[in-house]
Amino acid sequence: MLFDTHAHLNDDQYDDDLEEVITRAQSEGVTNMVVVGFDRKTIQRAMELAENYEFIFACVGWHPVDAIDMTEEDLRWIEELAAHPKVVAIGEMGLDYHWDKSPKDIQKEVFRKQIRLAKKVNLPIVIHNREATADIVEILKEEGAEEVGGIMHCFSGSPEVAKECVKMNFYISLGGPVTFKNAKRPKEVAAEVPLDKLLIETDCPYLAPHPYRGKRNEPSYVKLVAEQIAEIKGLTMEEVAEATTRNAKKLFAIK
């Protein structure tokens, strides 16, 4: 009973073997997945997957790297899609200061617009954060994001920041990096964040866990993330799987 809360099965890397990838996930006990769309092409494909598979849900939003490309028409489209029964969250949204395609002021504006939209449609938000923690926390507070809450996706910050986010009604989601031998911070976060505030994800095809690091990631590997968290917390993998699945279903309002 595993729930991969952040997958990009809508990526071109799965064009040749998507069915096999999904079958492998199911054989490893993955009962649900959320496929995240973050621009026109990937949103469309996320919706198709959600409509074609009962156990796949969609998250729709606009990625900060591409914030400069988002139009008001795109925002209206996301709002329309939010009414679809298989859309469970808005995102991924946030700030990315690693790449310089979209100026910071435009990223912030698009981020704020999506938080306001999520509050309007009453859906949780999925946060992408790269080298922008202070600004993200500030904007979440200013926009009252705790009203809808959400996920700090692929969290890479400190345990102190994680606790601050939990106070703002956010779950902390851990992926492949928690399994890396040199990943001190994710392991500390896994140890300190209460189990009822943790989620697991792959962010596939990126960030494959050990021993697949550097290769294409896929939802079946989310089991390795659960196993690592279980080891850190002194629990069984089944306990972590059950708790994180329960957390995800509660957040996404999935029966």
XYZ file of N, CA and C in Angstrom, residues 5-213:
627
model
N 3.303 10.294 -4.372
C 2.554 11.560 -4.425
C 3.072 12.537 -5.475
N 4.162 12.189 -6.166
C 4.696 13.123 -7.165
C 5.463 12.350 -8.231
N 4.796 12.122 -9.359
C 5.411 11.395 -10.475
C 5.180 12.162 -11.774
N 6.129 12.023 -12.684
C 5.990 12.647 -14.006
C 5.948 11.555 -15.072
N 4.927 10.699 -14.976
C 4.739 9.667 -15.996
C 4.321 10.280 -17.327
N 4.050 11.581 -17.316
C 3.733 12.325 -18.534
C 4.996 12.777 -19.254
N 6.165 12.376 -18.768
C 7.441 12.742 -19.384
C 7.709 11.864 -20.610
N 8.391 12.450 -21.588
C 8.708 11.721 -22.820
C 9.535 10.460 -22.566
N 10.246 10.401 -21.437
C 11.104 9.244 -21.151
C 10.308 7.943 -20.994
N 8.974 8.049 -20.842
C 8.147 6.843 -20.682
C 7.365 6.494 -21.947
N 7.659 7.180 -23.032
C 6.874 6.974 -24.251
C 6.890 5.522 -24.734
N 8.019 4.827 -24.539
C 8.151 3.485 -25.104
C 7.699 2.353 -24.185
N 7.587 2.618 -22.879
C 7.288 1.503 -21.967
C 6.384 1.904 -20.798
N 5.489 2.830 -21.031
C 4.633 3.332 -19.958
C 3.840 2.227 -19.271
N 3.248 1.345 -20.054
C 2.439 0.259 -19.473
C 3.280 -0.628 -18.558
N 4.494 -0.949 -19.005
C 5.381 -1.798 -18.192
C 5.748 -1.102 -16.888
N 5.997 0.205 -16.964
C 6.354 0.986 -15.773
C 5.202 0.978 -14.767
N 3.987 1.163 -15.261
C 2.809 1.165 -14.387
C 2.583 -0.225 -13.779
N 2.751 -1.260 -14.581
C 2.590 -2.632 -14.089
C 3.617 -2.957 -13.002
N 4.865 -2.522 -13.218
C 5.906 -2.753 -12.209
C 5.554 -2.061 -10.894
N 5.039 -0.841 -10.996
C 4.648 -0.099 -9.789
C 3.584 -0.873 -9.016
N 2.581 -1.350 -9.722
C 1.505 -2.093 -9.062
C 2.029 -3.382 -8.418
N 2.974 -4.045 -9.089
C 3.508 -5.299 -8.544
C 4.335 -5.063 -7.286
N 4.831 -3.820 -7.098
C 5.589 -3.473 -5.888
C 4.696 -2.884 -4.795
N 3.384 -2.886 -5.034
C 2.455 -2.426 -4.010
C 2.069 -0.966 -4.081
N 2.381 -0.310 -5.204
C 1.983 1.096 -5.363
C 0.511 1.125 -5.774
N -0.329 1.609 -4.872
C -1.772 1.576 -5.122
C -2.310 2.887 -5.693
N -1.557 3.974 -5.508
C -1.987 5.279 -6.039
C -0.786 6.098 -6.473
N -1.018 6.973 -7.446
C 0.012 7.912 -7.889
C -0.652 9.240 -8.237
N 0.081 10.318 -8.030
C -0.334 11.625 -8.545
C 0.658 12.022 -9.626
N 0.149 12.238 -10.831
C 0.984 12.700 -11.945
C 0.859 14.216 -12.028
N 1.999 14.874 -12.059
C 2.042 16.335 -11.978
C 2.279 16.958 -13.350
N 1.368 17.843 -13.735
C 1.537 18.619 -14.958
C 1.923 20.038 -14.616
N 2.896 20.598 -15.345
C 3.419 21.918 -14.965
C 3.579 22.878 -16.133
N 3.095 22.489 -17.319
C 3.032 23.392 -18.472
C 1.951 22.824 -19.397
N 1.730 23.459 -20.539
C 0.597 23.043 -21.379
C 0.659 21.563 -21.759
N 1.816 21.126 -22.240
C 1.950 19.741 -22.713
C 1.789 18.729 -21.572
N 2.481 18.967 -20.458
C 2.456 17.970 -19.375
C 1.130 17.967 -18.622
N 0.449 19.107 -18.565
C -0.879 19.138 -17.941
C -1.854 18.278 -18.760
N -1.808 18.451 -20.074
C -2.694 17.675 -20.950
C -2.470 16.174 -20.758
N -1.206 15.787 -20.702
C -0.882 14.358 -20.565
C -1.234 13.838 -19.166
N -1.070 14.673 -18.159
C -1.456 14.266 -16.792
C -2.953 13.990 -16.736
N -3.729 14.848 -17.379
C -5.182 14.654 -17.394
C -5.567 13.367 -18.126
N -4.881 13.074 -19.223
C -5.176 11.845 -19.973
C -4.889 10.601 -19.118
N -3.768 10.623 -18.406
C -3.416 9.490 -17.554
C -4.435 9.319 -16.423
N -4.837 10.430 -15.815
C -5.805 10.375 -14.715
C -7.153 9.833 -15.190
N -7.509 10.161 -16.414
C -8.788 9.684 -16.952
C -8.718 8.218 -17.389
N -7.523 7.751 -17.744
C -7.370 6.387 -18.257
C -7.114 5.338 -17.176
N -6.635 5.786 -15.995
C -6.303 4.843 -14.922
C -6.993 5.267 -13.634
N -7.752 4.348 -13.072
C -8.533 4.653 -11.870
C -7.655 5.096 -10.699
N -6.459 4.548 -10.584
C -5.589 4.772 -9.426
C -4.595 5.929 -9.630
N -4.687 6.605 -10.787
C -3.823 7.761 -11.051
C -4.648 9.036 -10.945
N -4.085 10.015 -10.235
C -4.727 11.321 -10.075
C -3.806 12.390 -10.661
N -4.357 13.582 -10.868
C -3.579 14.655 -11.498
C -3.440 15.855 -10.577
N -2.285 16.495 -10.701
C -2.018 17.787 -10.069
C -1.666 18.723 -11.221
N -2.295 19.888 -11.275
C -2.076 20.786 -12.418
C -1.663 22.176 -11.935
N -0.644 22.723 -12.577
C -0.152 24.046 -12.198
C 0.932 24.493 -13.149
N 1.680 25.502 -12.718
C 2.695 26.063 -13.604
C 4.033 26.148 -12.892
N 5.056 25.568 -13.523
C 6.393 25.484 -12.937
C 7.069 26.857 -12.921
N 7.773 27.183 -11.820
C 8.408 28.511 -11.736
C 9.442 28.777 -12.822
N 10.151 27.743 -13.276
C 11.151 27.957 -14.328
C 10.485 28.532 -15.577
N 9.239 28.099 -15.838
C 8.515 28.543 -17.032
C 7.484 29.632 -16.730
N 7.622 30.287 -15.586
C 6.634 31.297 -15.181
C 6.441 32.375 -16.252
N 7.515 32.721 -16.935
C 7.457 33.792 -17.938
C 6.537 33.429 -19.104
N 6.270 32.132 -19.294
C 5.428 31.671 -20.407
C 3.948 31.598 -20.048
N 3.604 31.682 -18.762
C 2.206 31.497 -18.367
C 1.361 32.718 -18.709
N 0.208 32.469 -19.322
C -0.720 33.542 -19.680
C -1.945 33.493 -18.768
N -2.744 34.528 -18.829
C -4.001 34.536 -18.076
C -4.927 33.428 -18.565
N -4.809 33.116 -19.851
C -5.609 32.015 -20.421
C -5.201 30.681 -19.788
N -3.902 30.492 -19.582
C -3.422 29.271 -18.923
C -3.983 29.171 -17.508
N -3.996 30.287 -16.806
C -4.500 30.292 -15.431
C -5.985 29.941 -15.396
N -6.735 30.455 -16.363
C -8.171 30.125 -16.449
C -8.364 28.640 -16.757
N -7.483 28.100 -17.612
C -7.548 26.677 -17.967
C -7.300 25.810 -16.732
N -6.304 26.177 -15.926
C -6.019 25.441 -14.695
C -7.225 25.503 -13.760
N -7.863 26.661 -13.691
C -9.049 26.799 -12.841
C -10.181 25.891 -13.330
N -10.360 25.805 -14.637
C -11.391 24.910 -15.194
C -11.084 23.449 -14.864
N -9.807 23.065 -15.027
C -9.414 21.684 -14.749
C -9.572 21.327 -13.276
N -9.456 22.322 -12.410
C -9.565 22.082 -10.963
C -10.916 21.470 -10.579
N -11.917 21.655 -11.422
C -13.248 21.104 -11.146
C -13.346 19.623 -11.517
N -12.357 19.098 -12.229
C -12.369 17.692 -12.643
C -12.204 16.799 -11.414
N -12.993 15.733 -11.310
C -12.940 14.884 -10.101
C -11.596 14.208 -9.863
N -10.752 14.065 -10.878
C -9.453 13.418 -10.702
C -8.317 14.422 -10.432
N -8.626 15.707 -10.424
C -7.598 16.713 -10.082
C -7.631 16.929 -8.572
N -6.493 16.649 -7.908
C -6.479 16.653 -6.446
C -5.621 17.768 -5.839
N -4.898 18.524 -6.674
C -4.047 19.588 -6.145
C -3.662 20.550 -7.262
N -3.184 21.725 -6.859
C -2.686 22.729 -7.799
C -1.163 22.810 -7.641
N -0.445 22.708 -8.743
C 1.006 22.774 -8.701
C 1.598 21.885 -9.800
N 2.914 21.712 -9.903
C 3.775 22.252 -8.892
C 4.055 23.716 -9.170
N 4.084 24.482 -8.105
C 4.311 25.930 -8.177
C 5.407 26.279 -7.176
N 5.890 27.503 -7.257
C 6.899 27.912 -6.283
C 7.935 28.829 -6.890
N 9.182 28.651 -6.472
C 10.285 29.491 -6.932
C 11.494 28.617 -7.226
N 12.202 28.961 -8.300
C 13.412 28.239 -8.670
C 14.475 29.252 -9.056
N 15.428 29.455 -8.147
C 16.475 30.448 -8.382
C 17.737 29.832 -8.985
N 17.671 28.558 -9.328
C 18.830 27.889 -9.928
C 18.955 28.260 -11.405
N 17.814 28.216 -12.093
C 17.785 28.576 -13.517
C 17.330 30.019 -13.659
N 17.765 30.681 -14.730
C 17.431 32.109 -14.852
C 16.507 32.415 -16.032
N 15.728 31.420 -16.465
C 14.813 31.652 -17.596
C 13.746 32.691 -17.239
N 13.161 32.558 -16.043
C 12.089 33.464 -15.613
C 12.597 34.369 -14.495
N 12.501 35.705 -14.678
C 12.945 36.635 -13.623
C 12.224 36.371 -12.300
N 12.901 36.648 -11.194
C 12.353 36.360 -9.871
C 11.013 37.043 -9.629
N 10.866 38.288 -10.088
C 9.610 39.007 -9.829
C 8.436 38.347 -10.553
N 8.702 37.815 -11.751
C 7.643 37.123 -12.497
C 7.313 35.784 -11.823
N 8.345 35.072 -11.371
C 8.112 33.822 -10.632
C 7.226 34.069 -9.416
N 7.536 35.121 -8.677
C 6.770 35.421 -7.460
C 5.316 35.757 -7.795
N 5.120 36.523 -8.856
C 3.758 36.909 -9.265
C 2.936 35.675 -9.652
N 3.534 34.777 -10.444
C 2.844 33.562 -10.882
C 2.575 32.639 -9.696
N 3.519 32.578 -8.768
C 3.352 31.787 -7.540
C 2.150 32.302 -6.743
N 2.104 33.607 -6.528
C 0.999 34.195 -5.757
C -0.350 33.959 -6.444
N -0.383 34.107 -7.757
C -1.637 33.895 -8.497
C -2.149 32.470 -8.309
N -1.220 31.498 -8.314
C -1.641 30.103 -8.173
C -2.094 29.778 -6.747
N -1.464 30.391 -5.756
C -1.930 30.187 -4.374
C -3.358 30.725 -4.239
N -3.591 31.905 -4.803
C -4.938 32.505 -4.723
C -5.957 31.642 -5.453
N -5.550 31.081 -6.593
C -6.445 30.190 -7.334
C -6.771 28.945 -6.504
N -5.753 28.369 -5.872
C -5.968 27.173 -5.057
C -6.946 27.453 -3.923
N -6.822 28.620 -3.310
C -7.755 28.990 -2.239
C -9.169 29.148 -2.802
N -9.265 29.695 -4.007
C -10.567 29.893 -4.642
C -11.255 28.557 -4.929
N -10.476 27.559 -5.398
C -11.067 26.266 -5.762
C -10.956 25.241 -4.626
N -10.344 25.679 -3.528
C -10.208 24.850 -2.315
C -9.481 23.528 -2.574
N -8.279 23.643 -3.152
C -7.421 22.481 -3.353
C -6.050 22.753 -2.739
N -5.381 21.716 -2.221
C -4.035 21.900 -1.671
C -3.033 22.247 -2.771
N -1.874 22.760 -2.364
C -0.858 23.166 -3.333
C 0.410 22.323 -3.173
N 1.116 22.175 -4.275
C 2.369 21.408 -4.294
C 3.507 22.374 -4.610
N 4.463 22.452 -3.688
C 5.505 23.470 -3.761
C 6.815 22.924 -4.323
N 7.305 23.613 -5.363
C 8.650 23.380 -5.895
C 9.555 24.472 -5.347
N 10.640 24.066 -4.727
C 11.570 25.029 -4.129
C 12.994 24.661 -4.517
N 13.665 25.567 -5.192
C 15.090 25.363 -5.470
C 15.837 26.651 -5.163
N 16.607 26.602 -4.111
C 17.463 27.722 -3.697
C 16.645 28.989 -3.416
N 15.434 28.819 -2.857
C 14.551 29.966 -2.648
C 13.723 29.837 -1.367
N 14.244 29.125 -0.370
C 13.442 28.776 0.811
C 12.850 29.982 1.525
N 13.666 30.990 1.812
C 13.193 32.143 2.586
C 12.044 32.848 1.875
N 12.183 33.058 0.570
C 11.135 33.755 -0.193
C 9.865 32.909 -0.276
N 10.012 31.602 -0.407
C 8.833 30.732 -0.475
C 8.056 30.777 0.832
N 8.744 30.629 1.951
C 8.079 30.652 3.257
C 7.378 31.991 3.470
N 8.033 33.076 3.077
C 7.451 34.412 3.233
C 6.167 34.553 2.420
N 6.201 34.106 1.162
C 5.018 34.222 0.296
C 3.882 33.324 0.793
N 4.202 32.126 1.231
C 3.165 31.234 1.775
C 2.457 31.891 2.956
N 3.234 32.552 3.806
C 2.643 33.233 4.963
C 1.803 34.426 4.527
N 2.361 35.242 3.634
C 1.654 36.454 3.192
C 0.347 36.128 2.476
N 0.329 35.026 1.739
C -0.865 34.666 0.962
C -1.842 33.782 1.743
N -1.508 33.480 2.998
C -2.407 32.644 3.800
C -2.573 31.248 3.244
N -1.469 30.672 2.744
C -1.534 29.360 2.097
C -1.954 28.251 3.062
N -1.809 28.485 4.350
C -2.181 27.437 5.317
C -3.675 27.122 5.256
N -4.444 28.017 4.660
C -5.887 27.788 4.500
C -6.162 26.513 3.703
N -5.317 26.244 2.677
C -5.486 25.022 1.877
C -4.396 23.988 2.178
N -3.241 24.455 2.676
C -2.149 23.531 2.961
C -1.600 22.900 1.704
N -0.827 21.828 1.900
C -0.268 21.176 0.725
C 0.982 20.388 1.026
N 1.880 20.365 0.045
C 3.081 19.526 0.105
C 4.329 20.343 -0.198
N 5.333 20.185 0.640
C 6.669 20.667 0.302
C 7.330 19.507 -0.441
N 7.255 19.577 -1.765
C 7.668 18.470 -2.631
C 9.190 18.316 -2.652
N 9.617 17.069 -2.562
C 11.042 16.719 -2.588
C 11.834 17.634 -1.661
N 11.420 17.669 -0.411
C 11.955 18.619 0.555
C 13.450 18.410 0.769
N 14.210 19.516 0.672
C 15.665 19.433 0.825
C 16.188 20.385 1.901
N 15.267 21.037 2.620
C 15.671 22.010 3.629
C 16.038 21.370 4.963
N 16.191 22.217 5.945
C 16.589 21.767 7.282
C 15.383 21.270 8.070
N 15.628 20.521 9.151
C 14.525 20.108 10.017
C 13.770 21.304 10.600
N 14.482 22.414 10.849
C 13.844 23.625 11.404
C 12.844 24.205 10.411
N 13.239 24.283 9.125
C 12.324 24.789 8.095
C 11.154 23.821 7.919
N 11.435 22.532 7.992
C 10.365 21.524 7.873
C 9.307 21.741 8.952
N 9.768 21.983 10.180
C 8.821 22.208 11.285
C 7.997 23.472 11.052
N 8.640 24.506 10.503
C 7.921 25.752 10.189
C 6.837 25.490 9.150
N 7.151 24.669 8.152
C 6.181 24.346 7.103
C 5.028 23.498 7.651
N 5.341 22.563 8.534
C 4.300 21.738 9.159
C 3.320 22.628 9.922
N 3.843 23.649 10.590
C 2.970 24.590 11.317
C 2.039 25.332 10.363
N 2.453 25.487 9.105
C 1.631 26.172 8.098
C 0.716 25.208 7.355
N 0.515 23.993 7.927
C -0.431 23.042 7.348
C 0.121 22.335 6.103
N 1.443 22.155 6.064
C 2.060 21.462 4.938
C 2.646 20.122 5.373
N 2.539 19.157 4.466
C 3.213 17.876 4.634
C 4.613 17.976 4.038
N 5.531 17.203 4.580
C 6.900 17.147 4.079
C 7.049 15.877 3.258
N 7.388 16.021 1.986
C 7.503 14.860 1.111
C 8.970 14.564 0.806
N 9.342 13.310 1.006
C 10.716 12.873 0.771
C 10.764 11.894 -0.393
N 11.831 12.013 -1.170
C 12.013 11.137 -2.327
C 13.366 10.464 -2.303
N 13.878 10.156 -3.479
C 15.127 9.434 -3.633
C 16.301 9.937 -2.808
N 16.490 11.266 -2.695
C 17.659 11.758 -1.947
C 17.778 11.240 -0.510
N 16.668 10.869 0.123
C 16.759 10.365 1.508
C 17.537 9.042 1.561
N 17.662 8.377 0.411
C 18.392 7.104 0.357
C 19.867 7.291 0.020
N 20.272 8.506 -0.369
C 21.668 8.722 -0.762
C 22.560 8.671 0.472
N 23.681 8.036 0.345
C 24.581 7.856 1.491
C 25.044 9.188 2.090
N 25.251 10.198 1.226
C 25.784 11.487 1.707
C 24.684 12.511 2.009
N 23.414 12.076 1.995
C 22.299 13.019 2.171
C 21.964 13.175 3.647
N 22.679 14.043 4.315
C 22.504 14.208 5.761
C 21.162 14.860 6.106
N 20.847 15.946 5.407
C 19.641 16.716 5.747
C 18.350 15.933 5.572
N 18.111 15.291 4.418
C 16.860 14.527 4.288
C 16.707 13.456 5.367
N 17.816 12.843 5.762
C 17.758 11.826 6.815
C 17.373 12.458 8.158
N 17.916 13.649 8.438
C 17.562 14.364 9.672
C 16.081 14.738 9.662
N 15.609 15.178 8.512
C 14.195 15.546 8.369
C 13.304 14.322 8.584
N 13.692 13.194 7.982
C 12.922 11.954 8.156
C 12.850 11.548 9.624
N 13.929 11.785 10.339
C 13.966 11.420 11.760
C 13.097 12.329 12.609
N 13.066 13.619 12.273
C 12.432 14.603 13.150
C 10.978 14.932 12.826
N 10.589 14.848 11.575
C 9.195 15.174 11.223
C 8.292 14.012 11.637
N 7.191 14.288 12.340
C 6.277 13.209 12.761
C 5.753 12.424 11.563
N 5.534 11.136 11.753
C 5.081 10.270 10.661
C 3.763 10.752 10.058
N 2.910 11.358 10.870
C 1.616 11.810 10.337
C 1.731 13.091 9.508
N 2.965 13.592 9.320
C 3.192 14.771 8.474
C 4.140 14.473 7.313
N 4.427 13.180 7.113
C 5.344 12.787 6.042
C 4.591 12.183 4.854
N 5.127 12.434 3.660
C 4.670 11.784 2.438
C 5.890 11.243 1.712
N 5.657 10.318 0.781
C 6.754 9.793 -0.032
C 6.453 10.022 -1.506
N 7.514 10.104 -2.300
C 7.369 10.388 -3.728
C 8.599 9.882 -4.460
N 8.499 9.860 -5.800
C 9.685 9.550 -6.609
C 10.194 10.778 -7.360
N 9.298 11.670 -7.800
C 9.651 12.745 -8.728
C 10.220 12.147 -10.016
N 9.800 10.912 -10.311
C 10.300 10.245 -11.511
C 9.930 11.047 -12.766
N 10.810 11.064 -13.763
C 11.979 10.201 -13.983
C 13.274 10.693 -13.316
N 13.152 11.699 -12.454
C 14.346 12.280 -11.830
C 14.616 11.654 -10.458
N 15.813 11.899 -9.925
C 16.174 11.610 -8.529
C 15.918 10.162 -8.106
N 16.349 9.232 -8.927
C 16.170 7.815 -8.573
C 16.912 7.491 -7.283
N 16.287 6.694 -6.417
C 16.933 6.332 -5.145
C 18.086 5.355 -5.349
N 18.930 5.261 -4.342
C 19.974 4.231 -4.303
C 19.286 2.863 -4.318
N 19.693 1.876 -5.083
C 20.933 1.787 -5.864
C 20.770 2.176 -7.334
N 19.710 2.897 -7.667
C 19.465 3.268 -9.070
C 19.870 4.711 -9.363
N 20.561 5.341 -8.432
C 20.935 6.753 -8.581
C 21.610 6.990 -9.936
